[in-house]
């Protein structure tokens, strides 16, 4: 029995019925479950209970005057492969997504701290790639230009070689014509053939360059030897041409060359002149000379009776086969054809000497022409090999 003053139990008064508890359902009803039990087939949503030591994240409630940011939209599903991409056996069955695997693949929703780092990184990569592509383009362009320059230089050298060969062939033809004309005793035809040859010297200044240093040294030597042989050949052609022009009648045996000589004092020339001795005059020369005076009409000295060293005058020629002229005895001195120096300088057979000198010059020239053919062939072969595979580094 409760103590006096204690609260009384909820006992109904006489004639009343005790009311059931509030959580007891009425007859025919079902008491709702206390826990949040999901419907069949659903999963109960776990409560947002923080881990030990953490604090529960408050709801994202905007401050007064602000509007709550909308929830991030779910990422769009990857597109299904279509067309050729789906059928391409090398595509993997999907189209290429440049953004795939950069952020979303790391799991969860990670928000970058800022949008500046990635563009800067992309810009740096772009600069590096651009510099690399630019360097490769420059090297490719520079290599192409050097290749074109090498081929052009080789072509210039080849043109020089062909120019020398053209000159050599013409000289070989014309000296052959001159030699045949002299054999046929046609001195004028020999001179005409040689007159067609004009000096053609080769300058090599325009072929210098790094391409020459990139060639085989043996080829370069042949090129310069060929040019030197051409220039030497031009000098020898000039000497032969002058000799044939001057002694064409002696070489064709139309006239005989000098067999005796006199030395004529020539104060105007500052010395003396060697001339052909024709005759000594032992008769006094009339002074003044009549208009119809002829030197050949004067009495000539008798070699057996008269001393030609004391002649009154001398008939001489200063040109081979030229006109005679009279020179006073006091200005001319007969050259005695004796002694070692006379034999060395003139000899006993001047006509044979003229022919001998011609043969000497002709033989030397023919030897040069033959040697130039070998030099030309070697030089052209070397240039052709260089053209097929030019050395662009400029080194041997």
Short mmCIF file of N, CA and C in Angstrom, two decimals, residues 43-202:
data_model
loop_
_atom_site.label_atom_id
_atom_site.label_comp_id
_atom_site.label_asym_id
_atom_site.label_seq_id
_atom_site.Cartn_x
_atom_site.Cartn_y
_atom_site.Cartn_z
N UNK A 43 16.69 -1.30 -49.11
CA UNK A 43 17.77 -1.36 -48.12
C UNK A 43 17.64 -0.16 -47.22
N UNK A 44 17.81 -0.37 -45.97
CA UNK A 44 17.69 0.73 -45.02
C UNK A 44 18.83 1.72 -45.20
N UNK A 45 18.53 2.97 -45.25
CA UNK A 45 19.52 4.05 -45.40
C UNK A 45 20.21 4.25 -44.07
N UNK A 46 21.50 4.09 -44.03
CA UNK A 46 22.19 4.23 -42.73
C UNK A 46 22.15 5.68 -42.26
N UNK A 47 22.11 5.77 -40.98
CA UNK A 47 22.13 7.13 -40.41
C UNK A 47 23.49 7.75 -40.60
N UNK A 48 23.55 9.05 -40.72
CA UNK A 48 24.81 9.78 -40.94
C UNK A 48 25.54 9.87 -39.61
N UNK A 49 26.13 8.75 -39.25
CA UNK A 49 26.81 8.68 -37.95
C UNK A 49 28.29 8.88 -38.20
N UNK A 50 28.93 9.88 -37.59
CA UNK A 50 30.37 10.13 -37.83
C UNK A 50 31.22 9.04 -37.20
N UNK A 51 32.40 8.88 -37.76
CA UNK A 51 33.34 7.92 -37.19
C UNK A 51 33.85 8.41 -35.86
N UNK A 52 34.39 7.51 -35.06
CA UNK A 52 34.90 7.93 -33.74
C UNK A 52 35.94 9.05 -33.89
N UNK A 53 35.79 10.08 -33.15
CA UNK A 53 36.74 11.20 -33.18
C UNK A 53 36.39 12.25 -34.20
N UNK A 54 35.34 11.99 -35.02
CA UNK A 54 34.93 12.98 -36.02
C UNK A 54 33.61 13.60 -35.59
N UNK A 55 33.29 14.66 -36.26
CA UNK A 55 32.05 15.39 -35.98
C UNK A 55 31.15 15.26 -37.17
N UNK A 56 29.90 15.05 -36.91
CA UNK A 56 28.95 14.91 -38.00
C UNK A 56 28.90 16.17 -38.83
N UNK A 57 28.97 15.99 -40.18
CA UNK A 57 28.95 17.14 -41.11
C UNK A 57 27.56 17.76 -41.10
N UNK A 58 27.49 19.04 -40.79
CA UNK A 58 26.17 19.69 -40.77
C UNK A 58 25.60 19.76 -42.17
N UNK A 59 24.31 19.87 -42.22
CA UNK A 59 23.63 20.00 -43.51
C UNK A 59 24.12 21.26 -44.21
N UNK A 60 24.18 21.18 -45.52
CA UNK A 60 24.69 22.32 -46.32
C UNK A 60 23.59 23.36 -46.44
N UNK A 61 23.46 24.12 -45.33
CA UNK A 61 22.39 25.13 -45.25
C UNK A 61 23.00 26.48 -45.60
N UNK A 62 22.49 27.15 -46.59
CA UNK A 62 23.07 28.45 -46.99
C UNK A 62 22.87 29.51 -45.93
N UNK A 63 23.79 30.49 -45.93
CA UNK A 63 23.68 31.61 -45.01
C UNK A 63 22.51 32.48 -45.40
N UNK A 64 22.03 33.32 -44.42
CA UNK A 64 20.91 34.22 -44.75
C UNK A 64 21.23 35.08 -45.98
N UNK A 65 20.35 35.09 -46.95
CA UNK A 65 20.55 35.89 -48.17
C UNK A 65 21.20 35.12 -49.29
N UNK A 66 21.68 33.88 -49.05
CA UNK A 66 22.30 33.08 -50.09
C UNK A 66 21.35 31.98 -50.50
N UNK A 67 21.67 31.37 -51.67
CA UNK A 67 20.84 30.30 -52.21
C UNK A 67 21.68 29.04 -52.26
N UNK A 68 21.12 28.00 -51.86
CA UNK A 68 21.85 26.73 -51.84
C UNK A 68 22.25 26.35 -53.25
N UNK A 69 23.53 25.90 -53.39
CA UNK A 69 24.02 25.46 -54.71
C UNK A 69 23.35 24.16 -55.08
N UNK A 70 22.94 24.03 -56.32
CA UNK A 70 22.29 22.77 -56.71
C UNK A 70 23.27 21.61 -56.64
N UNK A 71 22.70 20.49 -56.42
CA UNK A 71 23.55 19.30 -56.32
C UNK A 71 24.21 19.03 -57.66
N UNK A 72 25.45 18.54 -57.59
CA UNK A 72 26.20 18.26 -58.82
C UNK A 72 25.49 17.18 -59.61
N UNK A 73 25.38 17.43 -60.89
CA UNK A 73 24.71 16.46 -61.75
C UNK A 73 25.57 15.22 -61.90
N UNK A 74 24.89 14.14 -62.01
CA UNK A 74 25.62 12.87 -62.18
C UNK A 74 26.33 12.88 -63.51
N UNK A 75 27.54 12.31 -63.58
CA UNK A 75 28.28 12.29 -64.86
C UNK A 75 27.50 11.55 -65.94
N UNK A 76 27.56 12.11 -67.13
CA UNK A 76 26.84 11.51 -68.25
C UNK A 76 27.43 10.16 -68.57
N UNK A 77 26.61 9.21 -68.93
CA UNK A 77 27.14 7.87 -69.27
C UNK A 77 27.98 7.93 -70.53
N UNK A 78 28.97 7.08 -70.61
CA UNK A 78 29.85 7.05 -71.78
C UNK A 78 29.04 6.65 -73.00
N UNK A 79 29.29 7.32 -74.12
CA UNK A 79 28.51 7.01 -75.33
C UNK A 79 28.85 5.62 -75.84
N UNK A 80 27.82 5.01 -76.40
CA UNK A 80 28.01 3.69 -76.97
C UNK A 80 28.82 3.80 -78.27
N UNK A 81 29.66 2.88 -78.56
CA UNK A 81 30.42 2.93 -79.83
C UNK A 81 29.47 2.90 -81.01
N UNK A 82 29.73 3.76 -81.96
CA UNK A 82 28.89 3.87 -83.13
C UNK A 82 29.73 3.78 -84.39
N UNK A 83 29.11 3.40 -85.44
CA UNK A 83 29.70 3.46 -86.77
C UNK A 83 31.03 2.72 -86.86
N UNK A 84 31.98 3.39 -87.49
CA UNK A 84 33.28 2.78 -87.77
C UNK A 84 34.07 2.53 -86.50
N UNK A 85 33.79 3.35 -85.46
CA UNK A 85 34.56 3.19 -84.22
C UNK A 85 34.25 1.84 -83.59
N UNK A 86 32.99 1.50 -83.59
CA UNK A 86 32.62 0.22 -82.99
C UNK A 86 33.12 -0.95 -83.81
N UNK A 87 33.25 -0.73 -85.14
CA UNK A 87 33.67 -1.82 -86.00
C UNK A 87 35.18 -1.90 -86.17
N UNK A 88 35.90 -0.83 -85.76
CA UNK A 88 37.36 -0.80 -85.93
C UNK A 88 38.00 -1.77 -84.95
N UNK A 89 38.68 -2.79 -85.42
CA UNK A 89 39.27 -3.78 -84.47
C UNK A 89 40.37 -3.19 -83.63
N UNK A 90 40.93 -2.02 -84.04
CA UNK A 90 42.02 -1.41 -83.27
C UNK A 90 41.52 -0.32 -82.33
N UNK A 91 40.22 -0.03 -82.34
CA UNK A 91 39.71 1.05 -81.49
C UNK A 91 39.37 0.57 -80.11
N UNK A 92 39.31 -0.73 -79.88
CA UNK A 92 38.92 -1.24 -78.56
C UNK A 92 37.43 -1.24 -78.37
N UNK A 93 36.67 -0.89 -79.41
CA UNK A 93 35.22 -0.91 -79.32
C UNK A 93 34.63 0.33 -78.74
N UNK A 94 35.41 1.32 -78.36
CA UNK A 94 34.88 2.55 -77.77
C UNK A 94 35.57 3.72 -78.43
N UNK A 95 34.91 4.85 -78.38
CA UNK A 95 35.50 6.07 -78.92
C UNK A 95 36.46 6.67 -77.92
N UNK A 96 37.37 7.44 -78.39
CA UNK A 96 38.40 8.04 -77.54
C UNK A 96 37.84 9.23 -76.79
N UNK A 97 38.01 9.22 -75.45
CA UNK A 97 37.58 10.33 -74.61
C UNK A 97 38.82 10.99 -74.03
N UNK A 98 39.14 12.22 -74.47
CA UNK A 98 40.37 12.85 -73.98
C UNK A 98 40.38 13.14 -72.50
N UNK A 99 39.15 13.19 -71.87
CA UNK A 99 39.09 13.52 -70.44
C UNK A 99 39.02 12.28 -69.57
N UNK A 100 38.92 11.12 -70.21
CA UNK A 100 38.77 9.90 -69.41
C UNK A 100 40.01 9.61 -68.60
N UNK A 101 39.82 9.29 -67.34
CA UNK A 101 40.93 8.87 -66.49
C UNK A 101 41.70 9.99 -65.87
N UNK A 102 41.31 11.27 -66.12
CA UNK A 102 42.09 12.37 -65.56
C UNK A 102 41.64 12.69 -64.15
N UNK A 103 40.30 12.81 -63.95
CA UNK A 103 39.80 13.18 -62.61
C UNK A 103 38.82 12.13 -62.09
N UNK A 104 37.86 11.73 -62.96
CA UNK A 104 36.79 10.86 -62.48
C UNK A 104 37.29 9.49 -62.07
N UNK A 105 38.39 9.00 -62.69
CA UNK A 105 38.81 7.64 -62.44
C UNK A 105 39.45 7.44 -61.08
N UNK A 106 39.72 8.53 -60.35
CA UNK A 106 40.41 8.36 -59.06
C UNK A 106 39.45 7.96 -57.96
N UNK A 107 38.17 8.00 -58.28
CA UNK A 107 37.22 7.54 -57.27
C UNK A 107 36.69 8.69 -56.45
N UNK A 108 35.39 8.76 -56.31
CA UNK A 108 34.79 9.82 -55.53
C UNK A 108 34.75 11.13 -56.28
N UNK A 109 34.22 12.09 -55.65
CA UNK A 109 34.09 13.42 -56.26
C UNK A 109 35.15 14.32 -55.67
N UNK A 110 36.21 14.55 -56.45
CA UNK A 110 37.32 15.37 -55.98
C UNK A 110 37.27 16.68 -56.73
N UNK A 111 37.20 17.72 -56.03
CA UNK A 111 37.13 19.04 -56.64
C UNK A 111 38.51 19.68 -56.63
N UNK A 112 39.03 20.09 -57.81
CA UNK A 112 40.35 20.76 -57.82
C UNK A 112 40.28 22.06 -57.07
N UNK A 113 41.46 22.42 -56.50
CA UNK A 113 41.51 23.66 -55.73
C UNK A 113 41.39 24.89 -56.61
N UNK A 114 41.83 24.80 -57.89
CA UNK A 114 41.76 25.96 -58.79
C UNK A 114 41.92 25.50 -60.22
N UNK A 115 41.58 26.36 -61.21
CA UNK A 115 41.68 26.04 -62.63
C UNK A 115 42.88 26.65 -63.29
N UNK A 116 43.97 26.99 -62.56
CA UNK A 116 45.14 27.67 -63.14
C UNK A 116 46.26 26.69 -63.43
N UNK A 117 46.49 25.72 -62.58
CA UNK A 117 47.64 24.82 -62.73
C UNK A 117 47.62 24.02 -64.02
N UNK A 118 46.46 23.44 -64.34
CA UNK A 118 46.37 22.60 -65.54
C UNK A 118 46.64 23.39 -66.82
N UNK A 119 46.05 24.59 -67.02
CA UNK A 119 46.38 25.36 -68.23
C UNK A 119 47.85 25.73 -68.32
N UNK A 120 48.48 26.07 -67.16
CA UNK A 120 49.91 26.43 -67.20
C UNK A 120 50.74 25.22 -67.60
N UNK A 121 50.39 24.06 -67.00
CA UNK A 121 51.11 22.84 -67.36
C UNK A 121 50.95 22.52 -68.84
N UNK A 122 49.71 22.67 -69.35
CA UNK A 122 49.46 22.42 -70.77
C UNK A 122 50.23 23.39 -71.64
N UNK A 123 50.34 24.66 -71.18
CA UNK A 123 51.07 25.67 -71.96
C UNK A 123 52.55 25.33 -72.02
N UNK A 124 53.11 24.89 -70.87
CA UNK A 124 54.53 24.53 -70.85
C UNK A 124 54.79 23.35 -71.78
N UNK A 125 53.93 22.36 -71.71
CA UNK A 125 54.07 21.20 -72.60
C UNK A 125 53.97 21.63 -74.06
N UNK A 126 53.03 22.56 -74.33
CA UNK A 126 52.88 23.05 -75.70
C UNK A 126 54.11 23.77 -76.19
N UNK A 127 54.74 24.56 -75.32
CA UNK A 127 55.96 25.29 -75.71
C UNK A 127 57.08 24.31 -76.02
N UNK A 128 57.25 23.31 -75.12
CA UNK A 128 58.32 22.34 -75.32
C UNK A 128 58.11 21.57 -76.62
N UNK A 129 56.87 21.11 -76.82
CA UNK A 129 56.57 20.37 -78.05
C UNK A 129 56.75 21.26 -79.27
N UNK A 130 56.29 22.53 -79.14
CA UNK A 130 56.45 23.45 -80.25
C UNK A 130 57.91 23.70 -80.59
N UNK A 131 58.74 23.86 -79.54
CA UNK A 131 60.17 24.05 -79.79
C UNK A 131 60.78 22.83 -80.45
N UNK A 132 60.38 21.64 -80.01
CA UNK A 132 60.91 20.42 -80.62
C UNK A 132 60.50 20.30 -82.07
N UNK A 133 59.21 20.57 -82.33
CA UNK A 133 58.76 20.51 -83.73
C UNK A 133 59.44 21.57 -84.57
N UNK A 134 59.62 22.76 -83.98
CA UNK A 134 60.31 23.82 -84.73
C UNK A 134 61.74 23.46 -85.02
N UNK A 135 62.44 22.85 -84.05
CA UNK A 135 63.83 22.44 -84.27
C UNK A 135 63.91 21.39 -85.36
N UNK A 136 62.98 20.41 -85.29
CA UNK A 136 62.98 19.37 -86.31
C UNK A 136 62.67 19.94 -87.68
N UNK A 137 61.74 20.90 -87.73
CA UNK A 137 61.43 21.52 -89.02
C UNK A 137 62.61 22.31 -89.55
N UNK A 138 63.31 23.01 -88.62
CA UNK A 138 64.50 23.78 -89.04
C UNK A 138 65.58 22.85 -89.57
N UNK A 139 65.81 21.74 -88.85
CA UNK A 139 66.83 20.80 -89.31
C UNK A 139 66.45 20.20 -90.66
N UNK A 140 65.18 19.87 -90.80
CA UNK A 140 64.74 19.30 -92.07
C UNK A 140 64.89 20.32 -93.19
N UNK A 141 64.49 21.57 -92.90
CA UNK A 141 64.61 22.62 -93.93
C UNK A 141 66.06 22.91 -94.24
N UNK A 142 66.90 22.99 -93.18
CA UNK A 142 68.33 23.27 -93.39
C UNK A 142 68.98 22.13 -94.16
N UNK A 143 68.62 20.89 -93.81
CA UNK A 143 69.18 19.75 -94.53
C UNK A 143 68.78 19.76 -96.00
N UNK A 144 67.52 20.14 -96.26
CA UNK A 144 67.09 20.22 -97.65
C UNK A 144 67.82 21.28 -98.43
N UNK A 145 68.05 22.44 -97.78
CA UNK A 145 68.77 23.52 -98.46
C UNK A 145 70.21 23.12 -98.73
N UNK A 146 70.85 22.45 -97.76
CA UNK A 146 72.24 22.03 -97.96
C UNK A 146 72.34 20.96 -99.04
N UNK A 147 71.34 20.09 -99.10
CA UNK A 147 71.34 19.08 -100.15
C UNK A 147 71.23 19.74 -101.53
N UNK A 148 70.31 20.71 -101.65
CA UNK A 148 70.16 21.42 -102.93
C UNK A 148 71.44 22.16 -103.29
N UNK A 149 72.09 22.77 -102.28
CA UNK A 149 73.34 23.50 -102.55
C UNK A 149 74.44 22.55 -103.01
N UNK A 150 74.49 21.37 -102.40
CA UNK A 150 75.51 20.39 -102.79
C UNK A 150 75.31 19.94 -104.22
N UNK A 151 74.05 19.67 -104.60
CA UNK A 151 73.77 19.22 -105.96
C UNK A 151 74.07 20.34 -106.96
N UNK A 152 73.71 21.59 -106.60
CA UNK A 152 73.98 22.72 -107.50
C UNK A 152 75.48 22.92 -107.70
N UNK A 153 76.26 22.79 -106.60
CA UNK A 153 77.71 22.96 -106.71
C UNK A 153 78.32 21.85 -107.57
N UNK A 154 77.85 20.64 -107.38
CA UNK A 154 78.35 19.53 -108.19
C UNK A 154 78.04 19.76 -109.67
N UNK A 155 76.87 20.34 -109.94
CA UNK A 155 76.51 20.63 -111.33
C UNK A 155 77.43 21.69 -111.92
N UNK A 156 77.77 22.71 -111.12
CA UNK A 156 78.69 23.76 -111.59
C UNK A 156 80.06 23.17 -111.92
N UNK A 157 80.55 22.30 -111.03
CA UNK A 157 81.85 21.67 -111.27
C UNK A 157 81.80 20.80 -112.53
N UNK A 158 80.71 20.08 -112.70
CA UNK A 158 80.57 19.22 -113.87
C UNK A 158 80.55 20.07 -115.15
N UNK A 159 79.91 21.23 -115.11
CA UNK A 159 79.89 22.12 -116.28
C UNK A 159 81.29 22.61 -116.62
N UNK A 160 82.08 22.91 -115.58
CA UNK A 160 83.47 23.33 -115.82
C UNK A 160 84.28 22.22 -116.49
N UNK A 161 84.10 21.01 -116.00
CA UNK A 161 84.84 19.88 -116.57
C UNK A 161 84.45 19.67 -118.03
N UNK A 162 83.15 19.74 -118.32
CA UNK A 162 82.69 19.56 -119.70
C UNK A 162 83.17 20.70 -120.59
N UNK A 163 83.28 21.89 -120.05
CA UNK A 163 83.80 23.02 -120.82
C UNK A 163 85.27 22.78 -121.19
N UNK A 164 86.04 22.27 -120.24
CA UNK A 164 87.45 21.96 -120.52
C UNK A 164 87.55 20.86 -121.58
N UNK A 165 86.71 19.85 -121.46
CA UNK A 165 86.75 18.74 -122.42
C UNK A 165 86.38 19.23 -123.82
N UNK A 166 85.42 20.12 -123.91
CA UNK A 166 85.03 20.66 -125.22
C UNK A 166 86.20 21.41 -125.86
N UNK A 167 86.92 22.20 -125.06
CA UNK A 167 88.08 22.93 -125.57
C UNK A 167 89.19 21.96 -125.98
N UNK A 168 89.43 20.94 -125.15
CA UNK A 168 90.47 19.96 -125.46
C UNK A 168 90.20 19.24 -126.78
N UNK A 169 88.94 18.84 -126.98
CA UNK A 169 88.59 18.13 -128.21
C UNK A 169 88.79 19.02 -129.44
N UNK A 170 88.44 20.30 -129.33
CA UNK A 170 88.61 21.22 -130.46
C UNK A 170 90.09 21.41 -130.79
N UNK A 171 90.93 21.54 -129.77
CA UNK A 171 92.37 21.72 -130.00
C UNK A 171 92.96 20.48 -130.66
N UNK A 172 92.57 19.30 -130.16
CA UNK A 172 93.08 18.06 -130.75
C UNK A 172 92.71 17.97 -132.23
N UNK A 173 91.50 18.41 -132.57
CA UNK A 173 91.07 18.37 -133.96
C UNK A 173 91.86 19.34 -134.83
N UNK A 174 92.06 20.56 -134.36
CA UNK A 174 92.68 21.60 -135.18
C UNK A 174 94.20 21.40 -135.33
N UNK A 175 94.87 20.92 -134.31
CA UNK A 175 96.31 20.70 -134.50
C UNK A 175 96.54 19.50 -135.43
N UNK A 176 95.57 18.56 -135.42
CA UNK A 176 95.67 17.47 -136.38
C UNK A 176 95.51 17.99 -137.81
N UNK A 177 94.57 18.93 -138.00
CA UNK A 177 94.40 19.54 -139.33
C UNK A 177 95.65 20.31 -139.76
N UNK A 178 96.27 21.03 -138.81
CA UNK A 178 97.47 21.81 -139.14
C UNK A 178 98.62 20.88 -139.52
N UNK A 179 98.77 19.79 -138.79
CA UNK A 179 99.85 18.85 -139.09
C UNK A 179 99.67 18.23 -140.48
N UNK A 180 98.45 17.88 -140.83
CA UNK A 180 98.19 17.32 -142.16
C UNK A 180 98.45 18.35 -143.25
N UNK A 181 98.11 19.61 -142.99
CA UNK A 181 98.33 20.66 -143.99
C UNK A 181 99.82 20.89 -144.22
N UNK A 182 100.63 20.85 -143.18
CA UNK A 182 102.07 21.03 -143.35
C UNK A 182 102.68 19.87 -144.12
N UNK A 183 102.18 18.67 -143.85
CA UNK A 183 102.67 17.51 -144.61
C UNK A 183 102.34 17.63 -146.09
N UNK A 184 101.16 18.22 -146.36
CA UNK A 184 100.75 18.44 -147.75
C UNK A 184 101.35 19.72 -148.33
N UNK A 185 102.29 20.35 -147.61
CA UNK A 185 102.95 21.59 -148.02
C UNK A 185 101.95 22.72 -148.26
N UNK A 186 100.95 22.78 -147.40
CA UNK A 186 99.95 23.86 -147.44
C UNK A 186 100.05 24.66 -146.15
N UNK A 187 101.03 25.54 -146.12
CA UNK A 187 101.29 26.31 -144.91
C UNK A 187 100.15 27.22 -144.52
N UNK A 188 99.49 27.83 -145.51
CA UNK A 188 98.38 28.74 -145.20
C UNK A 188 97.21 28.00 -144.56
N UNK A 189 96.95 26.78 -145.01
CA UNK A 189 95.87 25.98 -144.40
C UNK A 189 96.21 25.62 -142.96
N UNK A 190 97.48 25.37 -142.70
CA UNK A 190 97.90 25.06 -141.32
C UNK A 190 97.68 26.26 -140.42
N UNK A 191 98.04 27.44 -140.91
CA UNK A 191 97.85 28.66 -140.12
C UNK A 191 96.36 28.92 -139.89
N UNK A 192 95.52 28.71 -140.93
CA UNK A 192 94.08 28.94 -140.81
C UNK A 192 93.46 28.01 -139.78
N UNK A 193 93.91 26.76 -139.74
CA UNK A 193 93.36 25.81 -138.76
C UNK A 193 93.67 26.24 -137.34
N UNK A 194 94.90 26.69 -137.11
CA UNK A 194 95.28 27.11 -135.76
C UNK A 194 94.67 28.45 -135.38
N UNK A 195 94.35 29.27 -136.38
CA UNK A 195 93.73 30.57 -136.08
C UNK A 195 92.34 30.43 -135.48
N UNK A 196 91.72 29.27 -135.65
CA UNK A 196 90.39 29.06 -135.07
C UNK A 196 90.43 28.82 -133.57
N UNK A 197 91.60 28.62 -133.04
CA UNK A 197 91.75 28.36 -131.60
C UNK A 197 91.99 29.67 -130.85
N UNK A 198 91.04 30.00 -129.98
CA UNK A 198 91.17 31.17 -129.13
C UNK A 198 91.51 30.72 -127.71
N UNK A 199 92.38 31.46 -127.03
CA UNK A 199 92.74 31.08 -125.66
C UNK A 199 91.51 31.00 -124.76
N UNK A 200 91.35 29.89 -124.06
CA UNK A 200 90.22 29.70 -123.14
C UNK A 200 90.77 29.19 -121.82
N UNK A 201 91.05 30.10 -120.92
CA UNK A 201 91.57 29.75 -119.60
C UNK A 201 90.42 29.53 -118.64
N UNK A 202 90.58 28.58 -117.75
CA UNK A 202 89.53 28.21 -116.80
C UNK A 202 89.84 28.79 -115.43
#
